[in-house]
C-alpha cells in the first residue's frame, strides 16, 4: 500500500491507483507464507505466556501487505497492532472490519491537530510521545467533545520519541484533570539485539517511570527484546521483524520460519568469453568463459545495489550476494541495475538454466538475514524496500 495513493483513495483498501497488476509470469514476485507468519506469531507468543502478544505491522506490514498481514495475525490470535502513521492505522482497521471490535490499533507517530478527528473516527489509539502531543490530543478531544484512550511512550534511553519525567508529570496532571485517558505505557529498546546491559537499564528506568501509573498496562519488548529475559514480557509485547522471518534465530533461542520468498525470472542466458566486461562500468571482468543468466529484478524493485558482485564503492573486495537457481547458490555478477541483475551460472550443469526459470533471492533456501548482511544492512530494509513492481503473492 503506497502512502501517496491514500489521500485520494482513503476508502479503498486493496487496489490503489497506479499500482501494477501482474498480467504475465515474469515480474519479480514475493511469495508470502501465511501459515508460517501465523506460526511465527504463535511461537513468539509462547515466549511470554502471561503477556499479550501484539504485532508491528507498520510500513505496509514490513513490505508484505498490511491488509493480508493484519488479517492473518488476527486469525492467529493477535489483538494489538502497531503502525507508524494514522493513515496506516486506517488501513489496518478496515482490513480487520467488521470483526475488529476487540482489536486495538496503536499509532506510533503522526500526531497533529487535524489528525485527532481521524484517529477517533477510526478507533485508533495514538501513542503520545511529547508534551506537544499531549496538548494537541487533549485540546483536540475537547474541541470535538469526544473521549478516547491514548498510549504514552516514555523516554528511557533511546532519545528518539518519548516523554521524559517532566512530560510524564504533565500527563499525570491531565489524567487527574480528567482530560486524558491512558490505555498503555510503552517504551522502545534501542539495543535489545546487541546490549543486555543497556536493555536492562532501559527496563529499570521504564519500571521506575511507569510506577507513577500503577494500574496501566505496560509494553516493552520488540522482537529482540522477547529473548532479553522474563522480566521483559510485561503486559504486552510488540514483535515485528521476527514475525516476518527476519532474525531467523532470535537470540540463538527461538527459530522462526521464513515467511517471504523473493524471486525473479531469468530473461536471457548467454555465454561470454573470458576477458569480457560485464554490466555498468564494465565493473566485472570475466576471468573465465562464463554463462550469464540475466534476471528481471533490480534496485528499482528493492534488490539493493549494494548486493552487486563488484564495482560498487565500498564493496569492491566483498563477496557478492548469491541467489538460488536450479537448487544451487550462484553469485551476482557485476553491478545490479535498476531492472536487471546478472548471475554467474557457469558452475551449473550445461543447459540447466533457461529463460522463464526463477531464481530465489531470499527465502527458505537463501536466508534473508544473510542477504541483508551481504548488503551491509538489516532484513527490515530488504523487506520494507520491496518496490511496487514486486508482486505480493499469498500462499496458505
Ligand atoms: C518497529 C517497532 C517495533 C517492532 O520492532 P522489531 O524490531 O521489528 O521487532 C516495536 N515497537 C516500536 C515502537 C517500533 O517502532
Coordinates of C-alpha atoms and ligand atoms in Angstrom, one line a residue:
X1 CA 0.0 0.0 0.0
X2 CA 1.6 3.3 -1.0
X3 CA 1.1 6.2 1.2
X4 CA 0.9 8.7 -1.7
X5 CA -2.2 7.0 -3.0
X6 CA -4.0 7.2 0.2
X7 CA -5.3 10.7 0.5
X8 CA -7.1 10.3 -2.9
X9 CA -8.3 6.9 -2.0
X10 CA -8.9 6.6 1.7
X11 CA -11.8 4.1 1.4
X12 CA -10.2 1.6 -0.9
X13 CA -8.0 -0.9 0.8
X14 CA -6.9 -3.2 -1.9
X15 CA -6.4 -1.6 -5.2
X16 CA -4.8 1.8 -5.4
X17 CA -4.4 3.9 -8.5
X18 CA -1.2 3.4 -10.3
X19 CA -0.5 0.0 -8.7
X20 CA 0.9 -2.6 -11.0
X21 CA -1.3 -5.5 -11.8
X22 CA 0.5 -8.7 -12.9
X23 CA -0.6 -9.8 -16.4
X24 CA 2.2 -12.2 -17.2
X25 CA 4.7 -14.5 -15.5
X26 CA 7.9 -12.7 -15.4
X27 CA 7.6 -9.8 -12.9
X28 CA 9.5 -10.1 -9.7
X29 CA 7.5 -11.8 -7.0
X30 CA 7.4 -12.1 -3.3
X31 CA 5.6 -15.2 -2.1
X32 CA 4.3 -14.9 1.4
X33 CA 3.6 -18.0 3.5
X34 CA 0.5 -17.2 5.6
X35 CA 0.9 -20.3 7.7
X36 CA 4.5 -19.5 8.6
X37 CA 3.5 -16.0 9.6
X38 CA 0.8 -17.3 11.9
X39 CA 3.1 -20.0 13.3
X40 CA 5.8 -17.4 14.0
X41 CA 3.3 -15.3 15.9
X42 CA 2.3 -18.3 18.0
X43 CA 5.9 -19.2 18.6
X44 CA 6.7 -15.7 19.8
X45 CA 3.6 -15.6 21.9
X46 CA 4.7 -18.7 23.7
X47 CA 7.9 -17.0 25.0
X48 CA 5.8 -14.8 27.4
X49 CA 2.7 -16.8 28.1
X50 CA 1.5 -14.3 30.7
X51 CA 1.7 -11.3 28.3
X52 CA -0.4 -10.4 25.4
X53 CA 1.5 -10.6 22.1
X54 CA 1.0 -7.7 19.6
X55 CA 2.5 -7.1 16.2
X56 CA 4.2 -4.3 14.5
X57 CA 2.6 -4.0 11.0
X58 CA 3.9 -0.6 10.1
X59 CA 5.4 0.2 6.7
X60 CA 2.7 -1.9 4.9
X61 CA 3.3 -4.9 7.1
X62 CA 7.0 -4.8 6.7
X63 CA 6.6 -4.5 3.0
X64 CA 4.4 -7.6 2.6
X65 CA 1.0 -6.0 2.7
X66 CA -0.6 -4.6 5.8
X67 CA -4.1 -5.9 4.9
X68 CA -3.2 -9.5 4.5
X69 CA -0.6 -9.5 7.3
X70 CA -3.1 -8.0 9.8
X71 CA -5.9 -10.4 8.8
X72 CA -3.6 -13.4 9.2
X73 CA -2.3 -12.2 12.5
X74 CA -5.8 -11.6 13.7
X75 CA -6.7 -15.1 12.8
X76 CA -3.7 -16.3 14.7
X77 CA -5.0 -14.5 17.8
X78 CA -3.3 -11.1 17.7
X79 CA -5.4 -8.3 19.0
X80 CA -2.9 -5.4 19.3
X81 CA -1.4 -3.9 16.2
X82 CA 1.2 -1.2 15.9
X83 CA 1.6 1.1 12.9
X84 CA 3.6 4.3 12.4
X85 CA 1.0 6.7 10.9
X86 CA -2.7 7.4 11.3
X87 CA -3.2 6.6 7.6
X88 CA -1.6 3.2 8.1
X89 CA -3.9 2.6 11.1
X90 CA -7.0 3.2 9.0
X91 CA -5.8 0.6 6.5
X92 CA -5.4 -2.0 9.3
X93 CA -8.8 -1.0 10.8
X94 CA -10.6 -1.6 7.5
X95 CA -8.7 -4.8 6.9
X96 CA -9.9 -6.2 10.2
X97 CA -13.5 -4.9 9.8
X98 CA -16.2 -6.0 10.7
X99 CA -14.9 -8.4 13.3
X100 CA -12.3 -6.0 14.8
X101 CA -14.2 -4.9 17.8
X102 CA -11.7 -6.2 20.3
X103 CA -8.6 -5.3 18.3
X104 CA -6.6 -2.2 19.1
X105 CA -4.6 -0.3 16.6
X106 CA -1.9 1.8 18.1
X107 CA -0.4 4.7 16.0
X108 CA 3.2 5.4 17.0
X109 CA 3.6 8.8 15.4
X110 CA 1.9 11.5 13.3
X111 CA 0.0 13.5 15.9
X112 CA -1.1 16.8 14.6
X113 CA -4.3 18.8 15.2
X114 CA -6.0 17.6 12.0
X115 CA -5.4 14.0 12.9
X116 CA -7.4 13.9 16.1
X117 CA -10.7 13.6 14.4
X118 CA -9.4 11.0 12.0
X119 CA -7.9 8.9 14.9
X120 CA -11.1 8.9 16.9
X121 CA -13.3 8.3 13.8
X122 CA -11.3 5.2 13.0
X123 CA -10.9 4.0 16.6
X124 CA -7.1 4.3 16.5
X125 CA -5.1 4.7 19.7
X126 CA -2.4 7.4 19.3
X127 CA 0.9 6.9 21.1
X128 CA 1.7 10.3 22.7
X129 CA 5.4 10.9 22.9
X130 CA 5.9 14.6 23.8
X131 CA 4.3 17.4 25.8
X132 CA 3.2 18.8 22.4
X133 CA 1.4 15.5 21.6
X134 CA -0.4 15.7 24.9
X135 CA -1.6 19.2 24.2
X136 CA -2.7 18.5 20.7
X137 CA -4.6 15.3 21.7
X138 CA -6.4 16.7 24.7
X139 CA -7.3 20.0 23.2
X140 CA -8.5 18.2 20.0
X141 CA -10.7 15.9 22.1
X142 CA -12.2 18.8 24.0
X143 CA -12.9 20.7 20.8
X144 CA -14.7 17.6 19.4
X145 CA -16.4 16.8 22.7
X146 CA -15.1 13.3 22.4
X147 CA -13.4 10.9 24.8
X148 CA -10.9 8.3 23.6
X149 CA -7.9 6.5 25.1
X150 CA -4.2 7.1 24.2
X151 CA -1.0 5.4 24.9
X152 CA 2.1 7.1 26.3
X153 CA 5.6 6.4 25.1
X154 CA 8.3 7.0 27.7
X155 CA 11.9 8.1 27.1
X156 CA 14.2 5.5 28.7
X157 CA 17.4 5.8 26.8
X158 CA 16.9 5.9 23.0
X159 CA 16.3 9.7 22.7
X160 CA 14.1 9.3 19.8
X161 CA 10.4 9.6 20.9
X162 CA 9.1 9.7 24.4
X163 CA 8.0 11.7 27.4
X164 CA 10.7 12.4 30.0
X165 CA 9.9 12.9 33.7
X166 CA 8.6 16.4 33.1
X167 CA 6.4 15.2 30.2
X168 CA 5.2 12.4 32.4
X169 CA 4.3 15.0 35.1
X170 CA 2.2 16.9 32.6
X171 CA 0.4 13.6 31.5
X172 CA -0.4 12.9 35.2
X173 CA -1.9 16.3 35.7
X174 CA -4.0 15.8 32.6
X175 CA -5.2 12.4 33.8
X176 CA -6.1 13.9 37.2
X177 CA -8.0 16.7 35.5
X178 CA -10.0 14.1 33.6
X179 CA -8.7 15.2 30.2
X180 CA -6.5 12.2 29.4
X181 CA -7.3 8.5 29.5
X182 CA -4.2 6.3 29.3
X183 CA -4.6 2.8 27.8
X184 CA -1.0 1.7 27.7
X185 CA 2.5 2.8 28.6
X186 CA 5.3 1.8 26.3
X187 CA 9.0 2.3 25.7
X188 CA 11.3 1.1 22.9
X189 CA 14.5 -0.8 23.4
X190 CA 17.5 0.7 21.5
X191 CA 19.8 -2.3 21.7
X192 CA 17.9 -5.4 22.5
X193 CA 19.9 -7.4 20.0
X194 CA 23.3 -6.0 21.0
X195 CA 23.5 -4.9 24.6
X196 CA 21.9 -6.7 27.5
X197 CA 23.2 -4.0 29.9
X198 CA 21.6 -1.1 28.0
X199 CA 18.4 -3.1 27.7
X200 CA 18.3 -3.8 31.4
X201 CA 19.0 -0.2 32.2
X202 CA 16.0 0.8 30.0
X203 CA 13.8 -1.8 31.6
X204 CA 14.7 -0.5 35.1
X205 CA 14.1 3.1 34.0
X206 CA 10.8 2.2 32.4
X207 CA 9.7 0.3 35.6
X208 CA 10.5 3.3 37.7
X209 CA 8.8 5.9 35.5
X210 CA 5.7 3.7 34.9
X211 CA 5.3 3.2 38.7
X212 CA 3.6 6.6 38.6
X213 CA 0.7 4.9 36.7
X214 CA 0.4 1.7 38.7
X215 CA -2.8 0.3 37.1
X216 CA -1.9 0.9 33.5
X217 CA -0.6 -2.0 31.2
X218 CA 3.0 -1.8 30.1
X219 CA 4.7 -2.8 26.9
X220 CA 8.5 -3.0 26.4
X221 CA 9.7 -5.8 24.1
X222 CA 10.2 -5.7 20.3
X223 CA 11.4 -8.9 18.6
X224 CA 14.9 -8.9 20.0
X225 CA 13.5 -7.8 23.4
X226 CA 11.4 -11.1 23.6
X227 CA 14.6 -13.0 24.5
X228 CA 16.1 -10.5 26.9
X229 CA 14.5 -12.3 29.9
X230 CA 11.3 -13.0 31.6
X231 CA 11.1 -9.5 33.1
X232 CA 10.8 -8.0 29.6
X233 CA 7.4 -9.6 28.8
X234 CA 5.3 -7.2 31.0
X235 CA 1.7 -7.0 29.8
X236 CA 2.1 -6.7 26.0
X237 CA 4.9 -7.4 23.6
X238 CA 5.4 -5.8 20.1
X239 CA 7.4 -8.1 17.8
X240 CA 7.8 -7.1 14.2
X241 CA 10.7 -8.5 12.2
X242 CA 10.7 -11.9 13.8
X243 CA 7.1 -12.5 12.7
X244 CA 8.2 -12.0 9.1
X245 CA 11.1 -14.4 9.3
X246 CA 13.9 -11.9 9.8
X247 CA 16.3 -12.6 12.8
X248 CA 15.7 -16.3 11.9
X249 CA 17.1 -17.4 15.2
X250 CA 16.1 -15.0 17.9
X251 CA 18.9 -14.7 20.5
X252 CA 20.0 -18.2 19.4
X253 CA 16.9 -19.5 21.3
X254 CA 13.8 -19.4 19.1
X255 CA 13.9 -20.4 15.5
X256 CA 11.3 -18.6 13.3
X257 CA 10.2 -19.8 9.9
X258 CA 11.0 -17.9 6.7
X259 CA 7.8 -16.1 5.6
X260 CA 8.8 -14.2 2.4
X261 CA 10.4 -15.7 -0.7
X262 CA 11.6 -13.1 -3.3
X263 CA 12.1 -14.5 -6.7
X264 CA 12.9 -13.2 -10.2
X265 CA 12.6 -14.7 -13.7
X266 CA 15.5 -15.4 -16.0
X267 CA 15.1 -13.3 -19.0
X268 CA 18.1 -14.4 -21.0
X269 CA 21.0 -16.8 -20.8
X270 CA 24.2 -16.1 -22.6
X271 CA 27.8 -17.4 -22.9
X272 CA 30.5 -14.8 -22.7
X273 CA 34.3 -15.2 -23.4
X274 CA 37.0 -14.7 -20.7
X275 CA 38.3 -11.2 -20.7
X276 CA 34.9 -9.6 -21.5
X277 CA 33.5 -6.9 -19.2
X278 CA 30.0 -7.2 -17.8
X279 CA 27.3 -4.7 -16.8
X280 CA 27.6 -1.0 -16.0
X281 CA 31.0 0.5 -15.9
X282 CA 32.3 -2.9 -17.0
X283 CA 32.8 -3.4 -13.3
X284 CA 33.1 -7.2 -13.6
X285 CA 35.8 -8.5 -15.9
X286 CA 35.5 -12.2 -16.6
X287 CA 38.4 -14.5 -15.8
X288 CA 36.9 -17.5 -17.5
X289 CA 34.3 -18.3 -20.2
X290 CA 31.1 -17.6 -18.3
X291 CA 27.4 -18.4 -18.6
X292 CA 25.4 -15.4 -17.5
X293 CA 21.7 -15.5 -16.6
X294 CA 20.0 -12.1 -16.7
X295 CA 17.3 -11.8 -14.1
X296 CA 14.3 -9.4 -14.3
X297 CA 14.8 -7.6 -11.0
X298 CA 17.0 -4.7 -9.9
X299 CA 17.4 -2.0 -7.3
X300 CA 14.2 -0.4 -8.7
X301 CA 12.5 -3.3 -7.0
X302 CA 14.4 -3.1 -3.8
X303 CA 17.0 -5.7 -4.7
X304 CA 19.7 -3.3 -3.3
X305 CA 22.6 -2.2 -5.5
X306 CA 24.8 -2.9 -2.5
X307 CA 24.3 -6.6 -3.3
X308 CA 26.3 -6.2 -6.5
X309 CA 29.1 -8.5 -7.3
X310 CA 31.6 -5.8 -8.0
X311 CA 32.1 -2.2 -8.8
X312 CA 30.0 -0.6 -6.2
X313 CA 32.2 1.7 -4.0
X314 CA 32.9 0.3 -0.5
X315 CA 32.2 -3.3 -1.5
X316 CA 34.9 -3.8 -4.1
X317 CA 36.5 -6.5 -2.1
X318 CA 33.5 -8.1 -0.5
X319 CA 31.9 -11.3 -1.9
X320 CA 28.8 -10.9 -3.9
X321 CA 25.4 -11.8 -2.8
X322 CA 24.1 -15.1 -4.1
X323 CA 20.8 -16.4 -5.4
X324 CA 19.5 -19.9 -5.6
X325 CA 18.6 -21.3 -9.0
X326 CA 18.1 -25.0 -10.0
X327 CA 18.8 -25.8 -6.4
X328 CA 22.2 -24.2 -6.3
X329 CA 23.5 -20.9 -4.9
X330 CA 25.3 -18.8 -7.5
X331 CA 26.9 -15.3 -7.3
X332 CA 25.6 -12.0 -8.5
X333 CA 27.9 -10.7 -11.3
X334 CA 28.8 -7.1 -11.7
X335 CA 26.6 -4.1 -10.9
X336 CA 22.9 -4.6 -10.2
X337 CA 20.9 -2.3 -12.5
X338 CA 17.5 -0.7 -12.0
X339 CA 15.6 -3.6 -13.6
X340 CA 18.1 -6.3 -14.1
X341 CA 20.6 -8.4 -12.2
X342 CA 23.2 -10.8 -13.6
X343 CA 24.0 -14.2 -12.2
X344 CA 27.1 -16.3 -12.9
X345 CA 25.6 -19.8 -13.6
X346 CA 28.7 -21.3 -15.2
X347 CA 29.1 -23.9 -12.5
X348 CA 25.6 -25.4 -13.1
X349 CA 25.2 -28.3 -15.4
X350 CA 25.0 -27.2 -19.0
X351 CA 21.5 -26.2 -20.2
X352 CA 20.1 -26.3 -16.7
X353 CA 19.1 -22.6 -16.6
X354 CA 16.5 -21.4 -19.2
X355 CA 14.5 -18.2 -19.8
X356 CA 11.4 -18.3 -17.6
X357 CA 13.2 -20.2 -14.7
X358 CA 13.0 -18.4 -11.4
X359 CA 15.8 -17.6 -9.0
X360 CA 15.3 -17.2 -5.3
X361 CA 16.9 -14.0 -4.0
X362 CA 15.9 -14.6 -0.4
X363 CA 13.5 -17.1 1.2
X364 CA 13.6 -20.7 2.6
X365 CA 16.8 -21.5 0.6
X366 CA 18.6 -18.2 1.0
X367 CA 18.2 -16.7 4.5
X368 CA 17.1 -13.1 4.4
X369 CA 19.5 -12.3 7.3
X370 CA 22.4 -13.5 5.2
X371 CA 21.4 -11.4 2.2
X372 CA 20.9 -8.4 4.4
X373 CA 24.4 -8.9 5.8
X374 CA 25.9 -9.1 2.3
X375 CA 24.3 -5.7 1.5
X376 CA 25.6 -4.2 4.7
X377 CA 22.1 -3.8 6.0
X378 CA 19.3 -5.4 8.1
X379 CA 16.4 -7.6 6.9
X380 CA 14.0 -4.8 7.8
X381 CA 15.4 -2.7 5.0
X382 CA 15.2 -5.5 2.5
X383 CA 11.5 -6.2 3.3
X384 CA 10.3 -2.7 3.6
X385 CA 12.2 -1.7 0.4
X386 CA 10.4 -4.1 -1.8
X387 CA 9.1 -2.0 -4.6
X388 CA 5.6 -1.7 -6.1
X389 CA 6.6 -3.9 -9.1
X390 CA 7.2 -6.9 -6.9
X391 CA 4.0 -8.9 -6.9
X392 CA 2.8 -9.9 -3.5
X393 CA 1.5 -13.5 -3.8
X394 CA 0.0 -15.0 -0.7
X395 CA 0.2 -18.8 -0.1
X396 CA -1.6 -20.7 2.5
Ligands
LIG1 C1 9.1 -1.2 14.8 C2 8.8 -1.2 16.2 C3 8.6 -2.4 16.9 C4 8.9 -3.8 16.3 O1 10.3 -3.9 16.2 P1 11.0 -5.2 15.7 O2 12.5 -5.0 15.9 O3 10.7 -5.3 14.2 O4 10.5 -6.4 16.4 C5 8.2 -2.4 18.2 N1 8.0 -1.2 18.8 C6 8.1 0.0 18.2 C7 7.9 1.3 19.0 C8 8.6 0.0 16.9 O5 8.8 1.2 16.3

